[in-house]
mmCIF file of C-alpha atoms and ligand atoms in Angstrom:
data_model
loop_
_atom_site.group_PDB
_atom_site.id
_atom_site.type_symbol
_atom_site.label_atom_id
_atom_site.label_comp_id
_atom_site.label_asym_id
_atom_site.label_seq_id
_atom_site.Cartn_x
_atom_site.Cartn_y
_atom_site.Cartn_z
ATOM 1 C CA MET U 1282 12.514 13.879 12.369
ATOM 2 C CA THR U 1283 13.401 10.194 12.694
ATOM 3 C CA ILE U 1284 10.998 7.673 11.242
ATOM 4 C CA ARG U 1285 10.936 4.186 12.675
ATOM 5 C CA ILE U 1286 9.673 1.259 10.592
ATOM 6 C CA ARG U 1287 8.195 -1.582 12.639
ATOM 7 C CA ASP U 1288 5.564 -4.344 12.630
ATOM 8 C CA ALA U 1289 2.091 -3.089 13.447
ATOM 9 C CA VAL U 1290 0.426 -4.120 16.711
ATOM 10 C CA GLU U 1291 -3.261 -4.060 17.652
ATOM 11 C CA ALA U 1292 -2.917 -0.617 19.300
ATOM 12 C CA ASP U 1293 -1.920 0.861 15.900
ATOM 13 C CA VAL U 1294 -5.319 0.222 14.312
ATOM 14 C CA GLU U 1295 -6.592 3.778 14.798
ATOM 15 C CA GLY U 1296 -3.305 5.368 13.667
ATOM 16 C CA VAL U 1297 -3.234 3.257 10.512
ATOM 17 C CA ALA U 1298 -6.892 4.069 9.779
ATOM 18 C CA LYS U 1299 -6.204 7.821 10.142
ATOM 19 C CA ALA U 1300 -3.110 7.653 7.911
ATOM 20 C CA HIS U 1301 -5.152 5.647 5.381
ATOM 21 C CA VAL U 1302 -7.886 8.306 5.124
ATOM 22 C CA GLN U 1303 -5.475 11.270 5.217
ATOM 23 C CA GLY U 1304 -3.207 9.514 2.684
ATOM 24 C CA TRP U 1305 -6.121 9.082 0.261
ATOM 25 C CA ARG U 1306 -7.281 12.688 0.714
ATOM 26 C CA GLU U 1307 -3.792 14.144 0.189
ATOM 27 C CA SER U 1308 -2.612 11.854 -2.588
ATOM 28 C CA TYR U 1309 -5.790 11.249 -4.596
ATOM 29 C CA LYS U 1310 -7.227 14.786 -4.741
ATOM 30 C CA ASP U 1311 -6.123 15.062 -8.397
ATOM 31 C CA PHE U 1312 -7.523 11.646 -9.401
ATOM 32 C CA LEU U 1313 -10.739 11.127 -7.446
ATOM 33 C CA SER U 1314 -13.848 13.257 -7.077
ATOM 34 C CA PRO U 1315 -14.351 15.380 -3.922
ATOM 35 C CA GLU U 1316 -17.488 13.292 -3.220
ATOM 36 C CA ALA U 1317 -15.527 10.031 -3.255
ATOM 37 C CA LEU U 1318 -12.882 11.493 -0.918
ATOM 38 C CA ALA U 1319 -15.418 13.107 1.419
ATOM 39 C CA GLY U 1320 -17.138 9.728 1.827
ATOM 40 C CA LEU U 1321 -14.077 8.133 3.445
ATOM 41 C CA SER U 1322 -14.524 7.242 7.086
ATOM 42 C CA VAL U 1323 -11.836 6.609 9.717
ATOM 43 C CA GLU U 1324 -14.284 4.438 11.674
ATOM 44 C CA GLU U 1325 -14.877 2.209 8.611
ATOM 45 C CA ARG U 1326 -11.103 1.868 8.153
ATOM 46 C CA VAL U 1327 -10.652 1.033 11.840
ATOM 47 C CA GLN U 1328 -12.978 -1.970 11.340
ATOM 48 C CA LEU U 1329 -11.102 -2.999 8.188
ATOM 49 C CA TRP U 1330 -7.660 -2.815 9.818
ATOM 50 C CA ARG U 1331 -8.871 -4.532 12.993
ATOM 51 C CA ARG U 1332 -10.026 -7.472 10.839
ATOM 52 C CA ALA U 1333 -6.760 -7.469 8.876
ATOM 53 C CA LEU U 1334 -4.645 -7.621 12.050
ATOM 54 C CA ALA U 1335 -6.799 -10.398 13.478
ATOM 55 C CA GLU U 1336 -6.202 -12.574 10.365
ATOM 56 C CA PRO U 1337 -4.145 -15.613 11.289
ATOM 57 C CA GLU U 1338 -1.914 -15.328 8.178
ATOM 58 C CA PRO U 1339 1.807 -15.316 9.086
ATOM 59 C CA ARG U 1340 2.807 -14.739 5.451
ATOM 60 C CA ALA U 1341 1.005 -11.365 5.408
ATOM 61 C CA MET U 1342 2.722 -8.331 6.912
ATOM 62 C CA LEU U 1343 1.598 -4.878 8.058
ATOM 63 C CA LEU U 1344 4.474 -2.455 8.642
ATOM 64 C CA VAL U 1345 4.027 1.061 10.000
ATOM 65 C CA ALA U 1346 6.218 4.152 9.716
ATOM 66 C CA GLU U 1347 6.113 5.930 13.081
ATOM 67 C CA ALA U 1348 7.287 9.506 13.728
ATOM 68 C CA ASP U 1349 9.136 10.625 16.900
ATOM 69 C CA ASP U 1350 5.869 11.751 18.498
ATOM 70 C CA GLY U 1351 4.236 8.337 17.932
ATOM 71 C CA GLU U 1352 2.083 9.408 14.969
ATOM 72 C CA ILE U 1353 1.664 6.764 12.251
ATOM 73 C CA VAL U 1354 2.736 8.633 9.092
ATOM 74 C CA GLY U 1355 2.605 5.700 6.688
ATOM 75 C CA PHE U 1356 2.093 1.966 6.334
ATOM 76 C CA ILE U 1357 2.274 -0.961 3.948
ATOM 77 C CA ARG U 1358 0.486 -4.279 3.889
ATOM 78 C CA GLY U 1359 1.338 -7.230 1.671
ATOM 79 C CA GLY U 1360 0.841 -10.981 1.588
ATOM 80 C CA PRO U 1361 -0.383 -13.883 -0.514
ATOM 81 C CA ILE U 1362 -2.679 -13.231 -3.481
ATOM 82 C CA ARG U 1363 -6.333 -13.064 -2.425
ATOM 83 C CA GLY U 1364 -9.477 -12.844 -4.518
ATOM 84 C CA LYS U 1365 -10.210 -12.877 -8.264
ATOM 85 C CA GLU U 1366 -8.897 -9.383 -9.059
ATOM 86 C CA SER U 1367 -5.571 -10.263 -7.499
ATOM 87 C CA GLU U 1368 -5.257 -13.391 -9.639
ATOM 88 C CA LEU U 1369 -5.166 -11.117 -12.698
ATOM 89 C CA LEU U 1370 -1.822 -9.820 -11.403
ATOM 90 C CA GLY U 1371 -0.314 -13.228 -12.250
ATOM 91 C CA THR U 1372 1.975 -13.078 -9.198
ATOM 92 C CA GLU U 1373 2.174 -15.240 -6.073
ATOM 93 C CA ALA U 1374 1.990 -12.345 -3.644
ATOM 94 C CA GLU U 1375 0.514 -8.871 -3.558
ATOM 95 C CA ILE U 1376 1.004 -5.446 -1.991
ATOM 96 C CA TYR U 1377 -2.500 -4.685 -0.727
ATOM 97 C CA ALA U 1378 -1.814 -1.042 0.200
ATOM 98 C CA ILE U 1379 0.980 1.478 0.729
ATOM 99 C CA TYR U 1380 0.359 5.046 1.894
ATOM 100 C CA LEU U 1381 2.492 7.871 3.241
ATOM 101 C CA LEU U 1382 1.402 11.310 4.402
ATOM 102 C CA ASP U 1383 2.579 14.176 2.180
ATOM 103 C CA ARG U 1384 4.961 15.544 4.796
ATOM 104 C CA VAL U 1385 7.124 12.402 4.828
ATOM 105 C CA LYS U 1386 7.268 11.635 1.100
ATOM 106 C CA ARG U 1387 10.549 11.511 -0.847
ATOM 107 C CA GLN U 1388 12.711 10.586 2.152
ATOM 108 C CA GLY U 1389 13.233 6.937 1.243
ATOM 109 C CA ILE U 1390 10.482 5.664 3.573
ATOM 110 C CA GLY U 1391 8.417 4.127 0.759
ATOM 111 C CA ARG U 1392 11.486 2.247 -0.427
ATOM 112 C CA ARG U 1393 12.167 0.953 3.129
ATOM 113 C CA LEU U 1394 8.533 -0.180 3.513
ATOM 114 C CA MET U 1395 8.550 -2.020 0.166
ATOM 115 C CA GLN U 1396 11.892 -3.686 0.966
ATOM 116 C CA GLY U 1397 10.577 -4.795 4.375
ATOM 117 C CA VAL U 1398 7.598 -6.565 2.797
ATOM 118 C CA PHE U 1399 9.641 -7.931 -0.135
ATOM 119 C CA ASP U 1400 12.118 -9.517 2.327
ATOM 120 C CA HIS U 1401 9.306 -10.991 4.421
ATOM 121 C CA LEU U 1402 7.584 -12.473 1.357
ATOM 122 C CA ALA U 1403 10.850 -13.872 -0.025
ATOM 123 C CA VAL U 1404 11.565 -15.589 3.315
ATOM 124 C CA HIS U 1405 8.134 -17.216 3.012
ATOM 125 C CA GLY U 1406 9.060 -18.594 -0.415
ATOM 126 C CA PHE U 1407 7.286 -16.136 -2.700
ATOM 127 C CA ARG U 1408 9.068 -15.382 -5.961
ATOM 128 C CA SER U 1409 6.912 -12.574 -7.369
ATOM 129 C CA VAL U 1410 4.730 -9.782 -6.031
ATOM 130 C CA GLY U 1411 2.243 -7.520 -7.804
ATOM 131 C CA LEU U 1412 -0.027 -4.593 -7.117
ATOM 132 C CA TRP U 1413 -2.685 -2.409 -8.720
ATOM 133 C CA VAL U 1414 -2.210 1.360 -8.959
ATOM 134 C CA LEU U 1415 -4.428 4.070 -10.489
ATOM 135 C CA LYS U 1416 -3.202 4.632 -14.036
ATOM 136 C CA ASP U 1417 -3.233 8.418 -13.478
ATOM 137 C CA ASN U 1418 -1.118 8.105 -10.321
ATOM 138 C CA LEU U 1419 2.157 8.947 -12.070
ATOM 139 C CA PRO U 1420 4.183 9.683 -8.886
ATOM 140 C CA ALA U 1421 3.461 6.203 -7.514
ATOM 141 C CA ARG U 1422 4.097 4.606 -10.934
ATOM 142 C CA CYS U 1423 7.518 6.330 -11.113
ATOM 143 C CA PHE U 1424 8.239 5.020 -7.612
ATOM 144 C CA TYR U 1425 7.348 1.430 -8.587
ATOM 145 C CA GLU U 1426 9.386 1.663 -11.791
ATOM 146 C CA THR U 1427 12.413 2.950 -9.842
ATOM 147 C CA LEU U 1428 12.088 -0.127 -7.620
ATOM 148 C CA GLY U 1429 12.154 -2.419 -10.666
ATOM 149 C CA GLY U 1430 8.414 -2.924 -11.185
ATOM 150 C CA ARG U 1431 7.170 -3.809 -14.678
ATOM 151 C CA ALA U 1432 3.782 -2.483 -15.865
ATOM 152 C CA GLY U 1433 1.228 -4.992 -17.180
ATOM 153 C CA ALA U 1434 -2.536 -5.484 -17.412
ATOM 154 C CA GLU U 1435 -5.147 -2.772 -16.905
ATOM 155 C CA GLN U 1436 -8.636 -2.925 -15.398
ATOM 156 C CA SER U 1437 -11.429 -0.378 -15.002
ATOM 157 C CA PHE U 1438 -14.103 -0.337 -12.313
ATOM 158 C CA ASP U 1439 -16.521 1.871 -10.426
ATOM 159 C CA LEU U 1440 -14.871 3.396 -7.350
ATOM 160 C CA ARG U 1441 -17.464 5.111 -5.152
ATOM 161 C CA GLY U 1442 -19.430 6.300 -8.208
ATOM 162 C CA GLN U 1443 -16.432 7.166 -10.407
ATOM 163 C CA MET U 1444 -15.012 4.999 -13.235
ATOM 164 C CA VAL U 1445 -11.253 4.557 -12.731
ATOM 165 C CA THR U 1446 -8.543 2.585 -14.515
ATOM 166 C CA GLU U 1447 -5.807 0.744 -12.663
ATOM 167 C CA ILE U 1448 -2.593 -0.720 -14.025
ATOM 168 C CA ALA U 1449 -0.743 -3.739 -12.640
ATOM 169 C CA TYR U 1450 2.927 -3.783 -11.615
ATOM 170 C CA ARG U 1451 5.028 -6.898 -11.149
ATOM 171 C CA PHE U 1452 8.255 -7.332 -9.136
ATOM 172 C CA GLU U 1453 10.530 -10.370 -9.075
ATOM 173 C CA LEU U 1454 11.754 -11.260 -5.577
ATOM 174 C CA ALA U 1455 15.333 -12.259 -4.847
ATOM 175 C CA LEU U 1456 15.913 -15.893 -3.831
ATOM 176 C CA GLN U 1457 16.608 -16.320 -0.095
ATOM 177 C CA ASP U 1458 19.139 -18.831 1.280
HETATM 178 C C1 COA O 2561 4.316 6.195 -3.701
HETATM 179 C C2 COA O 2561 4.941 6.368 -2.328
HETATM 180 C C3 COA O 2561 4.684 5.110 -1.471
HETATM 181 C C4 COA O 2561 6.469 6.565 -2.491
HETATM 182 O O1 COA O 2561 7.076 6.660 -1.217
HETATM 183 P P1 COA O 2561 8.237 7.722 -0.930
HETATM 184 O O2 COA O 2561 8.782 7.466 0.433
HETATM 185 O O3 COA O 2561 7.731 9.074 -1.216
HETATM 186 O O4 COA O 2561 9.328 7.325 -2.028
HETATM 187 P P2 COA O 2561 10.916 7.178 -1.812
HETATM 188 O O5 COA O 2561 11.424 8.419 -1.176
HETATM 189 O O6 COA O 2561 11.220 5.889 -1.141
HETATM 190 O O7 COA O 2561 11.378 7.161 -3.338
HETATM 191 C C5 COA O 2561 12.266 6.203 -3.903
HETATM 192 C C6 COA O 2561 12.485 6.573 -5.350
HETATM 193 O O8 COA O 2561 11.251 6.426 -6.104
HETATM 194 C C7 COA O 2561 11.134 7.484 -7.079
HETATM 195 N N1 COA O 2561 10.007 8.361 -6.709
HETATM 196 C C8 COA O 2561 9.374 8.445 -5.521
HETATM 197 N N2 COA O 2561 8.388 9.373 -5.579
HETATM 198 C C9 COA O 2561 8.430 9.892 -6.810
HETATM 199 C C10 COA O 2561 7.677 10.908 -7.458
HETATM 200 N N3 COA O 2561 6.692 11.575 -6.816
HETATM 201 N N4 COA O 2561 7.989 11.233 -8.742
HETATM 202 C C11 COA O 2561 8.987 10.600 -9.387
HETATM 203 N N5 COA O 2561 9.747 9.605 -8.826
HETATM 204 C C12 COA O 2561 9.464 9.263 -7.552
HETATM 205 C C13 COA O 2561 12.446 8.267 -7.004
HETATM 206 O O9 COA O 2561 13.355 7.676 -7.895
HETATM 207 C C14 COA O 2561 12.872 8.033 -5.569
HETATM 208 O O10 COA O 2561 14.260 8.177 -5.367
HETATM 209 P P3 COA O 2561 14.879 9.679 -5.133
HETATM 210 O O11 COA O 2561 13.989 10.390 -4.135
HETATM 211 O O12 COA O 2561 16.245 9.383 -4.617
HETATM 212 O O13 COA O 2561 14.834 10.329 -6.478
HETATM 213 C C15 COA O 2561 4.385 7.616 -1.583
HETATM 214 O O14 COA O 2561 4.644 8.745 -2.367
HETATM 215 C C16 COA O 2561 2.905 7.557 -1.315
HETATM 216 O O15 COA O 2561 2.487 7.043 -0.277
HETATM 217 N N6 COA O 2561 2.085 8.099 -2.209
HETATM 218 C C17 COA O 2561 0.670 8.266 -1.979
HETATM 219 C C18 COA O 2561 -0.117 6.990 -1.891
HETATM 220 C C19 COA O 2561 -0.027 6.185 -3.136
HETATM 221 O O16 COA O 2561 -0.113 6.676 -4.244
HETATM 222 N N7 COA O 2561 0.123 4.876 -2.911
HETATM 223 C C20 COA O 2561 0.166 3.914 -3.979
HETATM 224 C C21 COA O 2561 -1.132 3.213 -4.015
HETATM 225 S S1 COA O 2561 -1.083 1.870 -5.216
#
């Protein structure tokens, strides 16, 4: 199977929303309660991603990983820091979300998605990028550490009725000519 990485377009909203919900259900079943996972709604995510794509923010980027048959099997979104929580990262830019379906993990797609957003952010003058990840999510933490991320602050909050702890990761971006 060939996976193509490309910029998202408006018609991808539903595919991204489905991958978002399936990605959570597959990847978070060991960390989050069945109730929290059952409560996820594709329709809710469609609204969220429609708003995100309509945002007039050229420095933000949504990339999708598309399989041969057109299915969206993963995505990443990153851009400038937004909101109070993000400020705690202490970076100029942020990865808002990255998700792959189980069947396409460990094929280098996550690395390609991260590099795509890193390059885009560097071109826009950002020097550092951060993200929050569940502290128990060791596979993702190993991935970020392999890519050069450094662990930092922690924060706990109520996620759909369950207390969870997240840990911050920070990446330095290469200077662009
Ligand atoms: C985390 C995630 C994006 C990684 O993407 P991926 O395409 O599977 O990772 P890659 O194949 O690009 O891996 C690159 C390197 O990272 C490391 N890595 C990736 N997954 C790993 C894992 N599960 N355990 C240990 N190391 C891992 C390895 O060093 C790997 O290189 P290798 O395969 O040559 O050994 C993907 O697994 C995912 O979407 N997970 C579920 C959602 C999630 O947790 N998102 C993070 C939310 S903050």
